[in-house]
XYZ file of C-alpha atoms in Angstrom:
118
model
C 0.000 0.000 0.000
C 1.299 3.425 -0.908
C 2.145 5.127 2.379
C -0.401 2.968 4.201
C -3.428 4.269 2.302
C -6.085 1.668 1.482
C -8.558 1.889 -1.391
C -11.960 0.253 -1.877
C -14.675 0.547 -4.489
C -17.923 0.550 -2.488
C -21.621 0.600 -3.267
C -23.378 2.970 -0.860
C -26.794 3.880 -2.305
C -27.387 6.639 0.253
C -24.496 8.526 -1.405
C -24.994 7.352 -5.017
C -27.506 4.682 -6.027
C -26.233 4.533 -9.609
C -22.487 3.963 -9.215
C -19.722 2.533 -7.083
C -17.629 5.063 -5.146
C -13.962 5.194 -4.210
C -13.395 4.999 -0.438
C -9.879 5.884 0.753
C -8.608 5.403 4.314
C -5.226 6.568 5.605
C -3.283 5.310 8.648
C -4.200 8.419 10.667
C -7.886 7.486 10.343
C -8.943 10.098 7.799
C -11.306 8.979 5.056
C -12.758 10.307 1.811
C -15.575 8.975 -0.331
C -15.343 10.060 -3.964
C -17.645 9.722 -6.950
C -16.295 9.521 -10.497
C -19.681 8.784 -12.114
C -19.609 12.010 -14.140
C -16.063 11.398 -15.330
C -14.567 13.826 -12.844
C -13.700 13.587 -9.149
C -16.312 14.718 -6.624
C -15.921 14.237 -2.847
C -19.298 13.077 -1.518
C -18.495 12.419 2.130
C -16.099 11.387 4.858
C -17.797 8.451 6.593
C -15.868 6.401 9.133
C -14.285 3.140 8.057
C -16.533 1.341 10.544
C -19.666 2.835 8.973
C -18.575 1.908 5.440
C -17.666 -1.649 6.471
C -20.952 -2.027 8.361
C -22.961 -0.928 5.297
C -21.057 -2.981 2.705
C -20.074 -6.610 2.230
C -16.591 -7.695 1.189
C -16.579 -9.129 -2.321
C -20.141 -8.011 -3.017
C -20.557 -4.302 -2.356
C -16.971 -3.593 -1.210
C -13.884 -4.412 -3.284
C -10.348 -3.532 -2.208
C -8.185 -2.216 -5.036
C -4.621 -1.183 -5.687
C -3.599 2.363 -4.812
C -3.677 4.863 -7.650
C -3.691 8.672 -7.852
C -7.151 9.927 -6.867
C -6.961 12.817 -9.326
C -6.839 10.374 -12.278
C -10.599 10.661 -12.881
C -10.503 8.621 -16.098
C -8.917 5.651 -14.300
C -11.434 5.670 -11.427
C -14.404 6.351 -13.718
C -13.469 3.239 -15.719
C -12.822 1.215 -12.522
C -16.222 2.198 -11.074
C -17.965 1.010 -14.226
C -16.068 -2.304 -14.269
C -16.927 -2.995 -10.627
C -20.511 -1.798 -11.170
C -21.038 -4.197 -14.090
C -20.102 -7.091 -11.788
C -22.030 -5.546 -8.873
C -25.269 -5.396 -10.835
C -25.360 -9.170 -10.882
C -24.495 -9.259 -7.174
C -27.209 -6.748 -6.204
C -29.769 -8.278 -8.558
C -32.869 -9.564 -6.835
C -33.341 -13.315 -6.538
C -37.003 -14.349 -6.483
C -36.127 -17.298 -4.238
C -35.047 -15.018 -1.390
C -37.559 -13.460 0.997
C -36.735 -9.862 1.864
C -38.139 -7.236 4.139
C -40.736 -4.885 2.611
C -39.133 -3.537 -0.537
C -40.303 -2.740 -3.991
C -38.429 -3.604 -7.133
C -37.322 -1.493 -10.075
C -36.621 -3.208 -13.369
C -33.558 -2.017 -15.288
C -33.065 -4.063 -18.440
C -33.077 -7.682 -17.367
C -32.013 -6.854 -13.787
C -34.445 -6.275 -10.941
C -33.025 -4.091 -8.126
C -34.124 -4.083 -4.507
C -35.094 -0.630 -3.359
C -36.424 0.623 -0.090
C -39.670 2.567 -0.321
C -39.230 6.336 -0.519
C -39.875 8.108 2.772
């Protein structure tokens, strides 16, 4: 890891329901959550590592990745789309699983779980 920084692509729908985000944590405990969905870097929050890990699942909605410059928006934009293409299958609804009250939105051949709007 470059200087102890750790990088994850995470799916956190409360920050961005359409794309994976880059979550960076440094040894001092500082964090940044960045979106590259538009093709440019945008900081969307600074949640704690504990909160991100509690809200995501390793290998499904959280994927550790190699360090890379955060200002390389093209790299991270591409990475978010690669992870998201795999994540769509992971987050896709399975009709054999019972879930809490949710409704489902169809996008192409994928059906997404969504919590009702409040």
